[in-house]
Amino acid sequence: MDEFLEKVFEAAFKRESEQDENIVRSLPFFVAALGLVLAIFSQVVVRMPPVGTIASAFLYVLFGSATAIFSNILWCLFQLVRARDFKLPPNEERLLEWADSLQKFHKTGKRTRKAAEELAIVDVRRRLVEAYAEAAVDNRKSNRHKFKYRAQGFMGLVLLMVLASASVGVIFFDKTWRISHGQGATAEAAFPPPHREKRIDRTVRDGEAQASGAGSAD
């Protein structure tokens, strides 16, 4: 029976170890998805409609929701990577010393060497069965905790994608509505891009410099 239980519990321990490694392998996906979402929102920010419009109000609500979800995802990632105690079977050197002491103990009685070794093997196997069972149960609790936060993080990523797509849609419909109502040129003149402001300011300064130069020549 102990031999059978040892195989079962050892397989359970190895399975939980592999599950922990699978959780770590999912971290690059989180990083790539968050980078994509941040890139989308950075493009939305530079194309914000004028402040005070309905579109800008919608975007501010979306940005606030995205910030809250992003913070929750970072908390989930922290729960995945933070250090946890991972139970392992007994140390091999200590187990070997204990097995030798057991064998010497059983030899003290009126037993043959073979009988003492068989009794020591039974005791060691029983200890390994208990160690594998304790480690598998404890590590399964830790993995369930990580699975919970990984699922919560994946759900947050999906919501971030939805909010990013909604932000792009608001920008698109706002621009389309302004063009269809002939407000595209008015909005652009009222809120010119930064490079256009610099170009206009530089042109005015060059004109003033030329005028002052001409006046000095006269």
PDB file of N, CA, C and O in Angstrom, residues 57-97:
ATOM      1  N   ALA A  57     -16.066  64.207 -22.400  1.00  0.00           N
ATOM      2  CA  ALA A  57     -16.609  63.700 -21.138  1.00  0.00           C
ATOM      3  C   ALA A  57     -16.621  62.171 -21.135  1.00  0.00           C
ATOM      4  O   ALA A  57     -16.256  61.531 -20.134  1.00  0.00           O
ATOM      5  N   PHE A  58     -17.051  61.569 -22.264  1.00  0.00           N
ATOM      6  CA  PHE A  58     -17.033  60.110 -22.378  1.00  0.00           C
ATOM      7  C   PHE A  58     -15.613  59.570 -22.228  1.00  0.00           C
ATOM      8  O   PHE A  58     -15.386  58.565 -21.550  1.00  0.00           O
ATOM      9  N   LEU A  59     -14.659  60.240 -22.857  1.00  0.00           N
ATOM     10  CA  LEU A  59     -13.278  59.769 -22.799  1.00  0.00           C
ATOM     11  C   LEU A  59     -12.715  59.856 -21.386  1.00  0.00           C
ATOM     12  O   LEU A  59     -11.966  58.970 -20.955  1.00  0.00           O
ATOM     13  N   TYR A  60     -13.058  60.900 -20.645  1.00  0.00           N
ATOM     14  CA  TYR A  60     -12.573  61.015 -19.272  1.00  0.00           C
ATOM     15  C   TYR A  60     -13.124  59.880 -18.404  1.00  0.00           C
ATOM     16  O   TYR A  60     -12.423  59.352 -17.530  1.00  0.00           O
ATOM     17  N   VAL A  61     -14.384  59.517 -18.635  1.00  0.00           N
ATOM     18  CA  VAL A  61     -14.962  58.395 -17.893  1.00  0.00           C
ATOM     19  C   VAL A  61     -14.242  57.092 -18.246  1.00  0.00           C
ATOM     20  O   VAL A  61     -13.916  56.273 -17.366  1.00  0.00           O
ATOM     21  N   LEU A  62     -13.964  56.898 -19.531  1.00  0.00           N
ATOM     22  CA  LEU A  62     -13.253  55.695 -19.968  1.00  0.00           C
ATOM     23  C   LEU A  62     -11.838  55.664 -19.406  1.00  0.00           C
ATOM     24  O   LEU A  62     -11.356  54.607 -18.978  1.00  0.00           O
ATOM     25  N   PHE A  63     -11.166  56.820 -19.379  1.00  0.00           N
ATOM     26  CA  PHE A  63      -9.812  56.869 -18.833  1.00  0.00           C
ATOM     27  C   PHE A  63      -9.800  56.552 -17.338  1.00  0.00           C
ATOM     28  O   PHE A  63      -8.915  55.838 -16.851  1.00  0.00           O
ATOM     29  N   GLY A  64     -10.782  57.072 -16.611  1.00  0.00           N
ATOM     30  CA  GLY A  64     -10.851  56.772 -15.176  1.00  0.00           C
ATOM     31  C   GLY A  64     -11.085  55.289 -14.916  1.00  0.00           C
ATOM     32  O   GLY A  64     -10.445  54.689 -14.037  1.00  0.00           O
ATOM     33  N   SER A  65     -11.990  54.688 -15.678  1.00  0.00           N
ATOM     34  CA  SER A  65     -12.252  53.252 -15.516  1.00  0.00           C
ATOM     35  C   SER A  65     -11.022  52.435 -15.884  1.00  0.00           C
ATOM     36  O   SER A  65     -10.683  51.454 -15.203  1.00  0.00           O
ATOM     37  N   ALA A  66     -10.346  52.831 -16.966  1.00  0.00           N
ATOM     38  CA  ALA A  66      -9.150  52.106 -17.387  1.00  0.00           C
ATOM     39  C   ALA A  66      -8.040  52.204 -16.347  1.00  0.00           C
ATOM     40  O   ALA A  66      -7.314  51.231 -16.102  1.00  0.00           O
ATOM     41  N   THR A  67      -7.916  53.355 -15.700  1.00  0.00           N
ATOM     42  CA  THR A  67      -6.896  53.511 -14.668  1.00  0.00           C
ATOM     43  C   THR A  67      -7.158  52.585 -13.485  1.00  0.00           C
ATOM     44  O   THR A  67      -6.236  51.956 -12.939  1.00  0.00           O
ATOM     45  N   ALA A  68      -8.425  52.489 -13.075  1.00  0.00           N
ATOM     46  CA  ALA A  68      -8.776  51.601 -11.957  1.00  0.00           C
ATOM     47  C   ALA A  68      -8.504  50.140 -12.316  1.00  0.00           C
ATOM     48  O   ALA A  68      -7.944  49.375 -11.517  1.00  0.00           O
ATOM     49  N   ILE A  69      -8.879  49.736 -13.524  1.00  0.00           N
ATOM     50  CA  ILE A  69      -8.659  48.348 -13.949  1.00  0.00           C
ATOM     51  C   ILE A  69      -7.170  48.060 -14.084  1.00  0.00           C
ATOM     52  O   ILE A  69      -6.684  46.978 -13.722  1.00  0.00           O
ATOM     53  N   PHE A  70      -6.419  49.028 -14.607  1.00  0.00           N
ATOM     54  CA  PHE A  70      -4.972  48.848 -14.753  1.00  0.00           C
ATOM     55  C   PHE A  70      -4.306  48.653 -13.387  1.00  0.00           C
ATOM     56  O   PHE A  70      -3.421  47.795 -13.226  1.00  0.00           O
ATOM     57  N   SER A  71      -4.735  49.409 -12.394  1.00  0.00           N
ATOM     58  CA  SER A  71      -4.188  49.257 -11.043  1.00  0.00           C
ATOM     59  C   SER A  71      -4.516  47.881 -10.472  1.00  0.00           C
ATOM     60  O   SER A  71      -3.681  47.245  -9.809  1.00  0.00           O
ATOM     61  N   ASN A  72      -5.727  47.394 -10.733  1.00  0.00           N
ATOM     62  CA  ASN A  72      -6.111  46.070 -10.258  1.00  0.00           C
ATOM     63  C   ASN A  72      -5.278  44.977 -10.928  1.00  0.00           C
ATOM     64  O   ASN A  72      -4.903  43.986 -10.283  1.00  0.00           O
ATOM     65  N   ILE A  73      -4.965  45.145 -12.212  1.00  0.00           N
ATOM     66  CA  ILE A  73      -4.137  44.162 -12.908  1.00  0.00           C
ATOM     67  C   ILE A  73      -2.734  44.132 -12.318  1.00  0.00           C
ATOM     68  O   ILE A  73      -2.128  43.061 -12.145  1.00  0.00           O
ATOM     69  N   LEU A  74      -2.186  45.291 -12.006  1.00  0.00           N
ATOM     70  CA  LEU A  74      -0.862  45.339 -11.379  1.00  0.00           C
ATOM     71  C   LEU A  74      -0.876  44.636 -10.017  1.00  0.00           C
ATOM     72  O   LEU A  74       0.088  43.951  -9.653  1.00  0.00           O
ATOM     73  N   TRP A  75      -1.970  44.784  -9.274  1.00  0.00           N
ATOM     74  CA  TRP A  75      -2.091  44.092  -7.997  1.00  0.00           C
ATOM     75  C   TRP A  75      -2.144  42.579  -8.210  1.00  0.00           C
ATOM     76  O   TRP A  75      -1.527  41.814  -7.448  1.00  0.00           O
ATOM     77  N   CYS A  76      -2.844  42.132  -9.237  1.00  0.00           N
ATOM     78  CA  CYS A  76      -2.896  40.699  -9.545  1.00  0.00           C
ATOM     79  C   CYS A  76      -1.513  40.168  -9.932  1.00  0.00           C
ATOM     80  O   CYS A  76      -1.122  39.068  -9.511  1.00  0.00           O
ATOM     81  N   LEU A  77      -0.772  40.937 -10.704  1.00  0.00           N
ATOM     82  CA  LEU A  77       0.586  40.521 -11.067  1.00  0.00           C
ATOM     83  C   LEU A  77       1.483  40.438  -9.835  1.00  0.00           C
ATOM     84  O   LEU A  77       2.326  39.535  -9.735  1.00  0.00           O
ATOM     85  N   PHE A  78       1.292  41.363  -8.913  1.00  0.00           N
ATOM     86  CA  PHE A  78       2.071  41.313  -7.673  1.00  0.00           C
ATOM     87  C   PHE A  78       1.770  40.037  -6.895  1.00  0.00           C
ATOM     88  O   PHE A  78       2.676  39.404  -6.338  1.00  0.00           O
ATOM     89  N   GLN A  79       0.501  39.638  -6.855  1.00  0.00           N
ATOM     90  CA  GLN A  79       0.136  38.411  -6.165  1.00  0.00           C
ATOM     91  C   GLN A  79       0.714  37.175  -6.858  1.00  0.00           C
ATOM     92  O   GLN A  79       0.985  36.160  -6.203  1.00  0.00           O
ATOM     93  N   LEU A  80       0.914  37.255  -8.169  1.00  0.00           N
ATOM     94  CA  LEU A  80       1.462  36.109  -8.894  1.00  0.00           C
ATOM     95  C   LEU A  80       2.962  35.940  -8.673  1.00  0.00           C
ATOM     96  O   LEU A  80       3.465  34.817  -8.641  1.00  0.00           O
ATOM     97  N   VAL A  81       3.672  37.051  -8.549  1.00  0.00           N
ATOM     98  CA  VAL A  81       5.140  36.969  -8.497  1.00  0.00           C
ATOM     99  C   VAL A  81       5.703  37.075  -7.084  1.00  0.00           C
ATOM    100  O   VAL A  81       6.903  36.824  -6.893  1.00  0.00           O
ATOM    101  N   ARG A  82       4.894  37.454  -6.109  1.00  0.00           N
ATOM    102  CA  ARG A  82       5.453  37.626  -4.770  1.00  0.00           C
ATOM    103  C   ARG A  82       5.881  36.273  -4.200  1.00  0.00           C
ATOM    104  O   ARG A  82       5.333  35.214  -4.540  1.00  0.00           O
ATOM    105  N   ALA A  83       6.884  36.324  -3.345  1.00  0.00           N
ATOM    106  CA  ALA A  83       7.490  35.098  -2.822  1.00  0.00           C
ATOM    107  C   ALA A  83       6.513  34.349  -1.920  1.00  0.00           C
ATOM    108  O   ALA A  83       5.824  34.948  -1.098  1.00  0.00           O
ATOM    109  N   ARG A  84       6.479  33.037  -2.091  1.00  0.00           N
ATOM    110  CA  ARG A  84       5.639  32.175  -1.258  1.00  0.00           C
ATOM    111  C   ARG A  84       6.456  30.948  -0.848  1.00  0.00           C
ATOM    112  O   ARG A  84       7.344  30.511  -1.573  1.00  0.00           O
ATOM    113  N   ASP A  85       6.112  30.414   0.301  1.00  0.00           N
ATOM    114  CA  ASP A  85       6.778  29.196   0.765  1.00  0.00           C
ATOM    115  C   ASP A  85       6.239  28.006  -0.021  1.00  0.00           C
ATOM    116  O   ASP A  85       5.026  27.762  -0.062  1.00  0.00           O
ATOM    117  N   PHE A  86       7.174  27.281  -0.658  1.00  0.00           N
ATOM    118  CA  PHE A  86       6.803  26.121  -1.453  1.00  0.00           C
ATOM    119  C   PHE A  86       7.355  24.884  -0.747  1.00  0.00           C
ATOM    120  O   PHE A  86       8.572  24.715  -0.630  1.00  0.00           O
ATOM    121  N   LYS A  87       6.459  24.037  -0.254  1.00  0.00           N
ATOM    122  CA  LYS A  87       6.897  22.874   0.509  1.00  0.00           C
ATOM    123  C   LYS A  87       7.548  21.838  -0.395  1.00  0.00           C
ATOM    124  O   LYS A  87       7.096  21.582  -1.508  1.00  0.00           O
ATOM    125  N   LEU A  88       8.619  21.247   0.127  1.00  0.00           N
ATOM    126  CA  LEU A  88       9.368  20.241  -0.604  1.00  0.00           C
ATOM    127  C   LEU A  88       9.510  18.989   0.261  1.00  0.00           C
ATOM    128  O   LEU A  88       9.381  19.053   1.492  1.00  0.00           O
ATOM    129  N   PRO A  89       9.809  17.850  -0.366  1.00  0.00           N
ATOM    130  CA  PRO A  89      10.081  16.635   0.419  1.00  0.00           C
ATOM    131  C   PRO A  89      11.311  16.827   1.303  1.00  0.00           C
ATOM    132  O   PRO A  89      12.057  17.800   1.145  1.00  0.00           O
ATOM    133  N   PRO A  90      11.556  15.930   2.226  1.00  0.00           N
ATOM    134  CA  PRO A  90      12.709  16.079   3.127  1.00  0.00           C
ATOM    135  C   PRO A  90      14.029  16.181   2.358  1.00  0.00           C
ATOM    136  O   PRO A  90      14.168  15.655   1.253  1.00  0.00           O
ATOM    137  N   ASN A  91      14.981  16.859   2.985  1.00  0.00           N
ATOM    138  CA  ASN A  91      16.307  16.995   2.396  1.00  0.00           C
ATOM    139  C   ASN A  91      16.940  15.623   2.203  1.00  0.00           C
ATOM    140  O   ASN A  91      16.864  14.754   3.083  1.00  0.00           O
ATOM    141  N   GLU A  92      17.576  15.437   1.053  1.00  0.00           N
ATOM    142  CA  GLU A  92      18.129  14.120   0.718  1.00  0.00           C
ATOM    143  C   GLU A  92      19.217  13.676   1.689  1.00  0.00           C
ATOM    144  O   GLU A  92      19.274  12.497   2.095  1.00  0.00           O
ATOM    145  N   GLU A  93      20.100  14.599   2.071  1.00  0.00           N
ATOM    146  CA  GLU A  93      21.183  14.226   2.981  1.00  0.00           C
ATOM    147  C   GLU A  93      20.638  13.826   4.352  1.00  0.00           C
ATOM    148  O   GLU A  93      21.072  12.823   4.937  1.00  0.00           O
ATOM    149  N   ARG A  94      19.672  14.611   4.852  1.00  0.00           N
ATOM    150  CA  ARG A  94      19.086  14.280   6.150  1.00  0.00           C
ATOM    151  C   ARG A  94      18.307  12.977   6.078  1.00  0.00           C
ATOM    152  O   ARG A  94      18.322  12.177   7.041  1.00  0.00           O
ATOM    153  N   LEU A  95      17.625  12.773   4.955  1.00  0.00           N
ATOM    154  CA  LEU A  95      16.874  11.533   4.797  1.00  0.00           C
ATOM    155  C   LEU A  95      17.815  10.328   4.766  1.00  0.00           C
ATOM    156  O   LEU A  95      17.520   9.266   5.329  1.00  0.00           O
ATOM    157  N   LEU A  96      18.963  10.489   4.122  1.00  0.00           N
ATOM    158  CA  LEU A  96      19.938   9.411   4.079  1.00  0.00           C
ATOM    159  C   LEU A  96      20.497   9.111   5.464  1.00  0.00           C
ATOM    160  O   LEU A  96      20.640   7.935   5.859  1.00  0.00           O
ATOM    161  N   GLU A  97      20.807  10.143   6.227  1.00  0.00           N
ATOM    162  CA  GLU A  97      21.292   9.947   7.591  1.00  0.00           C
ATOM    163  C   GLU A  97      20.238   9.263   8.455  1.00  0.00           C
ATOM    164  O   GLU A  97      20.543   8.369   9.270  1.00  0.00           O
TER     165      GLU A  97
END
